[in-house]
Amino acid sequence: SCFRMSQTSFKKIMTMRIKALRKVKLFQSLNNREIEEAAEVLEMVSFEEGNYVIKQGEQGSDFFMVDEGECVVEVDGNVVFTYTKGGNFGERSLMRDEPRAASIRVTSETLSCFRMSQTSFKKIMTMRIKALR
């Protein structure tokens, strides 16, 4: 079955996503069209309590923004920070392929995040570079 969404609820969701993206340093230089594209490629993902979203030392290529729930940042097994709604992590992996600097463990019953892949991010950035030429 085809999933149809009313224009108003789609606009509402997009506005929310754009607002969230605007708070991320990495996306602050994007123009309106680029930020809209970024908002469109965000994927909703969820994790259960105790699960790891990312693990320290693993190769990472996704960026995450917390929509609902709570998670902690662990470095060498020690909790160093807590993220709640609006928190974001993994932005470094959008730019370069490097091992994750920390682990992210879910501490609420569930954690909902928006995810952006390095591929999607690079597409937006490549278009921007071409536009600048």
JSON list of C-alpha atoms in Angstrom, two decimals:
[
{"chain": "A", "resi": 1, "resn": "SER", "atom": "CA", "xyz": [0.00, 0.00, 0.00]},
{"chain": "A", "resi": 2, "resn": "CYS", "atom": "CA", "xyz": [1.16, 3.49, -0.79]},
{"chain": "A", "resi": 3, "resn": "PHE", "atom": "CA", "xyz": [1.87, 5.77, 2.13]},
{"chain": "A", "resi": 4, "resn": "ARG", "atom": "CA", "xyz": [0.46, 9.21, 1.48]},
{"chain": "A", "resi": 5, "resn": "MET", "atom": "CA", "xyz": [1.10, 12.13, 3.75]},
{"chain": "A", "resi": 6, "resn": "SER", "atom": "CA", "xyz": [-0.75, 15.40, 3.70]},
{"chain": "A", "resi": 7, "resn": "GLN", "atom": "CA", "xyz": [1.26, 18.42, 2.55]},
{"chain": "A", "resi": 8, "resn": "THR", "atom": "CA", "xyz": [0.76, 20.06, 5.94]},
{"chain": "A", "resi": 9, "resn": "SER", "atom": "CA", "xyz": [2.16, 17.19, 7.98]},
{"chain": "A", "resi": 10, "resn": "PHE", "atom": "CA", "xyz": [5.03, 16.80, 5.51]},
{"chain": "A", "resi": 11, "resn": "LYS", "atom": "CA", "xyz": [5.82, 20.52, 5.83]},
{"chain": "A", "resi": 12, "resn": "LYS", "atom": "CA", "xyz": [5.64, 20.24, 9.63]},
{"chain": "A", "resi": 13, "resn": "ILE", "atom": "CA", "xyz": [8.09, 17.34, 9.68]},
{"chain": "A", "resi": 14, "resn": "MET", "atom": "CA", "xyz": [10.44, 19.12, 7.28]},
{"chain": "A", "resi": 15, "resn": "THR", "atom": "CA", "xyz": [10.33, 22.31, 9.37]},
{"chain": "A", "resi": 16, "resn": "MET", "atom": "CA", "xyz": [11.21, 20.32, 12.49]},
{"chain": "A", "resi": 17, "resn": "ARG", "atom": "CA", "xyz": [14.10, 18.60, 10.75]},
{"chain": "A", "resi": 18, "resn": "ILE", "atom": "CA", "xyz": [15.42, 21.85, 9.28]},
{"chain": "A", "resi": 19, "resn": "LYS", "atom": "CA", "xyz": [15.28, 23.49, 12.70]},
{"chain": "A", "resi": 20, "resn": "ALA", "atom": "CA", "xyz": [17.26, 20.59, 14.20]},
{"chain": "A", "resi": 21, "resn": "LEU", "atom": "CA", "xyz": [19.84, 20.69, 11.38]},
{"chain": "A", "resi": 22, "resn": "ARG", "atom": "CA", "xyz": [20.32, 24.45, 11.74]},
{"chain": "A", "resi": 23, "resn": "LYS", "atom": "CA", "xyz": [21.58, 23.88, 15.30]},
{"chain": "A", "resi": 24, "resn": "VAL", "atom": "CA", "xyz": [24.39, 21.64, 14.07]},
{"chain": "A", "resi": 25, "resn": "LYS", "atom": "CA", "xyz": [27.62, 23.55, 13.43]},
{"chain": "A", "resi": 26, "resn": "LEU", "atom": "CA", "xyz": [28.41, 21.47, 10.36]},
{"chain": "A", "resi": 27, "resn": "PHE", "atom": "CA", "xyz": [25.19, 22.51, 8.61]},
{"chain": "A", "resi": 28, "resn": "GLN", "atom": "CA", "xyz": [25.16, 26.19, 9.54]},
{"chain": "A", "resi": 29, "resn": "SER", "atom": "CA", "xyz": [26.89, 27.22, 6.32]},
{"chain": "A", "resi": 30, "resn": "LEU", "atom": "CA", "xyz": [24.30, 25.49, 4.10]},
{"chain": "A", "resi": 31, "resn": "ASN", "atom": "CA", "xyz": [21.83, 27.61, 2.19]},
{"chain": "A", "resi": 32, "resn": "ASN", "atom": "CA", "xyz": [18.06, 26.99, 2.35]},
{"chain": "A", "resi": 33, "resn": "ARG", "atom": "CA", "xyz": [17.95, 24.64, -0.62]},
{"chain": "A", "resi": 34, "resn": "GLU", "atom": "CA", "xyz": [20.85, 22.57, 0.74]},
{"chain": "A", "resi": 35, "resn": "ILE", "atom": "CA", "xyz": [19.39, 22.37, 4.22]},
{"chain": "A", "resi": 36, "resn": "GLU", "atom": "CA", "xyz": [16.08, 21.22, 2.73]},
{"chain": "A", "resi": 37, "resn": "GLU", "atom": "CA", "xyz": [17.92, 18.50, 0.82]},
{"chain": "A", "resi": 38, "resn": "ALA", "atom": "CA", "xyz": [19.70, 17.49, 4.01]},
{"chain": "A", "resi": 39, "resn": "ALA", "atom": "CA", "xyz": [16.36, 17.32, 5.84]},
{"chain": "A", "resi": 40, "resn": "GLU", "atom": "CA", "xyz": [14.93, 15.11, 3.09]},
{"chain": "A", "resi": 41, "resn": "VAL", "atom": "CA", "xyz": [17.71, 12.52, 3.29]},
{"chain": "A", "resi": 42, "resn": "LEU", "atom": "CA", "xyz": [17.44, 12.08, 7.05]},
{"chain": "A", "resi": 43, "resn": "GLU", "atom": "CA", "xyz": [16.35, 8.58, 8.00]},
{"chain": "A", "resi": 44, "resn": "MET", "atom": "CA", "xyz": [14.51, 7.78, 11.22]},
{"chain": "A", "resi": 45, "resn": "VAL", "atom": "CA", "xyz": [16.13, 4.97, 13.20]},
{"chain": "A", "resi": 46, "resn": "SER", "atom": "CA", "xyz": [15.45, 3.61, 16.67]},
{"chain": "A", "resi": 47, "resn": "PHE", "atom": "CA", "xyz": [17.39, 1.62, 19.22]},
{"chain": "A", "resi": 48, "resn": "GLU", "atom": "CA", "xyz": [16.50, -0.22, 22.43]},
{"chain": "A", "resi": 49, "resn": "GLU", "atom": "CA", "xyz": [17.88, 0.38, 25.92]},
{"chain": "A", "resi": 50, "resn": "GLY", "atom": "CA", "xyz": [21.38, -1.04, 26.39]},
{"chain": "A", "resi": 51, "resn": "ASN", "atom": "CA", "xyz": [22.10, -1.16, 22.66]},
{"chain": "A", "resi": 52, "resn": "TYR", "atom": "CA", "xyz": [25.02, 0.66, 21.12]},
{"chain": "A", "resi": 53, "resn": "VAL", "atom": "CA", "xyz": [24.32, 3.13, 18.32]},
{"chain": "A", "resi": 54, "resn": "ILE", "atom": "CA", "xyz": [28.02, 3.34, 17.54]},
{"chain": "A", "resi": 55, "resn": "LYS", "atom": "CA", "xyz": [31.06, 1.67, 19.06]},
{"chain": "A", "resi": 56, "resn": "GLN", "atom": "CA", "xyz": [34.41, 3.24, 19.81]},
{"chain": "A", "resi": 57, "resn": "GLY", "atom": "CA", "xyz": [37.10, 2.16, 17.36]},
{"chain": "A", "resi": 58, "resn": "GLU", "atom": "CA", "xyz": [34.64, 1.01, 14.69]},
{"chain": "A", "resi": 59, "resn": "GLN", "atom": "CA", "xyz": [34.66, 2.61, 11.27]},
{"chain": "A", "resi": 60, "resn": "GLY", "atom": "CA", "xyz": [31.80, 5.06, 11.06]},
{"chain": "A", "resi": 61, "resn": "SER", "atom": "CA", "xyz": [30.11, 6.89, 8.22]},
{"chain": "A", "resi": 62, "resn": "ASP", "atom": "CA", "xyz": [26.80, 8.04, 9.72]},
{"chain": "A", "resi": 63, "resn": "PHE", "atom": "CA", "xyz": [25.76, 11.16, 11.60]},
{"chain": "A", "resi": 64, "resn": "PHE", "atom": "CA", "xyz": [22.94, 11.04, 14.17]},
{"chain": "A", "resi": 65, "resn": "MET", "atom": "CA", "xyz": [20.60, 13.61, 15.76]},
{"chain": "A", "resi": 66, "resn": "VAL", "atom": "CA", "xyz": [18.58, 12.56, 18.81]},
{"chain": "A", "resi": 67, "resn": "ASP", "atom": "CA", "xyz": [14.84, 13.04, 18.32]},
{"chain": "A", "resi": 68, "resn": "GLU", "atom": "CA", "xyz": [13.52, 11.22, 21.41]},
{"chain": "A", "resi": 69, "resn": "GLY", "atom": "CA", "xyz": [15.19, 9.43, 24.30]},
{"chain": "A", "resi": 70, "resn": "GLU", "atom": "CA", "xyz": [18.57, 9.50, 25.97]},
{"chain": "A", "resi": 71, "resn": "CYS", "atom": "CA", "xyz": [22.00, 8.02, 25.39]},
{"chain": "A", "resi": 72, "resn": "VAL", "atom": "CA", "xyz": [25.43, 8.27, 26.94]},
{"chain": "A", "resi": 73, "resn": "VAL", "atom": "CA", "xyz": [28.84, 8.80, 25.44]},
{"chain": "A", "resi": 74, "resn": "GLU", "atom": "CA", "xyz": [31.42, 6.26, 26.58]},
{"chain": "A", "resi": 75, "resn": "VAL", "atom": "CA", "xyz": [35.16, 6.63, 26.09]},
{"chain": "A", "resi": 76, "resn": "ASP", "atom": "CA", "xyz": [37.15, 3.54, 27.07]},
{"chain": "A", "resi": 77, "resn": "GLY", "atom": "CA", "xyz": [34.11, 2.30, 29.00]},
{"chain": "A", "resi": 78, "resn": "ASN", "atom": "CA", "xyz": [33.66, 5.51, 31.03]},
{"chain": "A", "resi": 79, "resn": "VAL", "atom": "CA", "xyz": [30.54, 7.65, 30.64]},
{"chain": "A", "resi": 80, "resn": "VAL", "atom": "CA", "xyz": [31.67, 11.17, 29.75]},
{"chain": "A", "resi": 81, "resn": "PHE", "atom": "CA", "xyz": [28.47, 12.81, 28.47]},
{"chain": "A", "resi": 82, "resn": "THR", "atom": "CA", "xyz": [24.71, 12.37, 28.04]},
{"chain": "A", "resi": 83, "resn": "TYR", "atom": "CA", "xyz": [22.71, 13.28, 24.93]},
{"chain": "A", "resi": 84, "resn": "THR", "atom": "CA", "xyz": [19.00, 14.02, 24.93]},
{"chain": "A", "resi": 85, "resn": "LYS", "atom": "CA", "xyz": [16.62, 15.47, 22.31]},
{"chain": "A", "resi": 86, "resn": "GLY", "atom": "CA", "xyz": [18.52, 17.77, 19.97]},
{"chain": "A", "resi": 87, "resn": "GLY", "atom": "CA", "xyz": [21.89, 16.23, 20.76]},
{"chain": "A", "resi": 88, "resn": "ASN", "atom": "CA", "xyz": [23.94, 15.04, 17.82]},
{"chain": "A", "resi": 89, "resn": "PHE", "atom": "CA", "xyz": [27.00, 12.90, 17.23]},
{"chain": "A", "resi": 90, "resn": "GLY", "atom": "CA", "xyz": [29.09, 11.40, 14.46]},
{"chain": "A", "resi": 91, "resn": "GLU", "atom": "CA", "xyz": [29.47, 14.56, 12.37]},
{"chain": "A", "resi": 92, "resn": "ARG", "atom": "CA", "xyz": [33.22, 13.95, 11.97]},
{"chain": "A", "resi": 93, "resn": "SER", "atom": "CA", "xyz": [32.50, 10.73, 10.10]},
{"chain": "A", "resi": 94, "resn": "LEU", "atom": "CA", "xyz": [30.59, 12.68, 7.44]},
{"chain": "A", "resi": 95, "resn": "MET", "atom": "CA", "xyz": [33.82, 14.35, 6.45]},
{"chain": "A", "resi": 96, "resn": "ARG", "atom": "CA", "xyz": [36.45, 11.72, 6.93]},
{"chain": "A", "resi": 97, "resn": "ASP", "atom": "CA", "xyz": [36.68, 7.97, 7.31]},
{"chain": "A", "resi": 98, "resn": "GLU", "atom": "CA", "xyz": [38.12, 7.43, 10.73]},
{"chain": "A", "resi": 99, "resn": "PRO", "atom": "CA", "xyz": [37.41, 5.12, 13.67]},
{"chain": "A", "resi": 100, "resn": "ARG", "atom": "CA", "xyz": [34.74, 6.31, 16.10]},
{"chain": "A", "resi": 101, "resn": "ALA", "atom": "CA", "xyz": [36.24, 8.28, 18.99]},
{"chain": "A", "resi": 102, "resn": "ALA", "atom": "CA", "xyz": [33.56, 7.09, 21.43]},
{"chain": "A", "resi": 103, "resn": "SER", "atom": "CA", "xyz": [30.69, 4.67, 21.93]},
{"chain": "A", "resi": 104, "resn": "ILE", "atom": "CA", "xyz": [27.06, 5.73, 22.22]},
{"chain": "A", "resi": 105, "resn": "ARG", "atom": "CA", "xyz": [24.88, 3.57, 24.48]},
{"chain": "A", "resi": 106, "resn": "VAL", "atom": "CA", "xyz": [21.10, 3.90, 24.81]},
{"chain": "A", "resi": 107, "resn": "THR", "atom": "CA", "xyz": [19.98, 4.59, 28.40]},
{"chain": "A", "resi": 108, "resn": "SER", "atom": "CA", "xyz": [16.26, 5.29, 27.84]},
{"chain": "A", "resi": 109, "resn": "GLU", "atom": "CA", "xyz": [13.72, 2.59, 26.98]},
{"chain": "A", "resi": 110, "resn": "THR", "atom": "CA", "xyz": [14.06, 3.55, 23.32]},
{"chain": "A", "resi": 111, "resn": "LEU", "atom": "CA", "xyz": [16.10, 6.08, 21.40]},
{"chain": "A", "resi": 112, "resn": "SER", "atom": "CA", "xyz": [14.88, 7.65, 18.15]},
{"chain": "A", "resi": 113, "resn": "CYS", "atom": "CA", "xyz": [17.43, 9.36, 15.94]},
{"chain": "A", "resi": 114, "resn": "PHE", "atom": "CA", "xyz": [17.65, 10.98, 12.56]},
{"chain": "A", "resi": 115, "resn": "ARG", "atom": "CA", "xyz": [20.48, 9.44, 10.61]},
{"chain": "A", "resi": 116, "resn": "MET", "atom": "CA", "xyz": [22.41, 10.89, 7.70]},
{"chain": "A", "resi": 117, "resn": "SER", "atom": "CA", "xyz": [24.90, 8.85, 5.70]},
{"chain": "A", "resi": 118, "resn": "GLN", "atom": "CA", "xyz": [28.24, 10.10, 4.50]},
{"chain": "A", "resi": 119, "resn": "THR", "atom": "CA", "xyz": [27.08, 9.38, 0.92]},
{"chain": "A", "resi": 120, "resn": "SER", "atom": "CA", "xyz": [24.06, 11.69, 1.28]},
{"chain": "A", "resi": 121, "resn": "PHE", "atom": "CA", "xyz": [26.15, 14.39, 2.91]},
{"chain": "A", "resi": 122, "resn": "LYS", "atom": "CA", "xyz": [28.82, 14.20, 0.21]},
{"chain": "A", "resi": 123, "resn": "LYS", "atom": "CA", "xyz": [26.15, 14.48, -2.52]},
{"chain": "A", "resi": 124, "resn": "ILE", "atom": "CA", "xyz": [24.89, 17.73, -1.02]},
{"chain": "A", "resi": 125, "resn": "MET", "atom": "CA", "xyz": [28.43, 19.05, -0.60]},
{"chain": "A", "resi": 126, "resn": "THR", "atom": "CA", "xyz": [29.48, 18.04, -4.13]},
{"chain": "A", "resi": 127, "resn": "MET", "atom": "CA", "xyz": [26.51, 19.96, -5.54]},
{"chain": "A", "resi": 128, "resn": "ARG", "atom": "CA", "xyz": [27.57, 22.95, -3.47]},
{"chain": "A", "resi": 129, "resn": "ILE", "atom": "CA", "xyz": [31.18, 22.77, -4.73]},
{"chain": "A", "resi": 130, "resn": "LYS", "atom": "CA", "xyz": [29.92, 22.55, -8.35]},
{"chain": "A", "resi": 131, "resn": "ALA", "atom": "CA", "xyz": [27.63, 25.54, -7.76]},
{"chain": "A", "resi": 132, "resn": "LEU", "atom": "CA", "xyz": [30.58, 27.56, -6.47]},
{"chain": "A", "resi": 133, "resn": "ARG", "atom": "CA", "xyz": [32.67, 26.99, -9.61]}
]
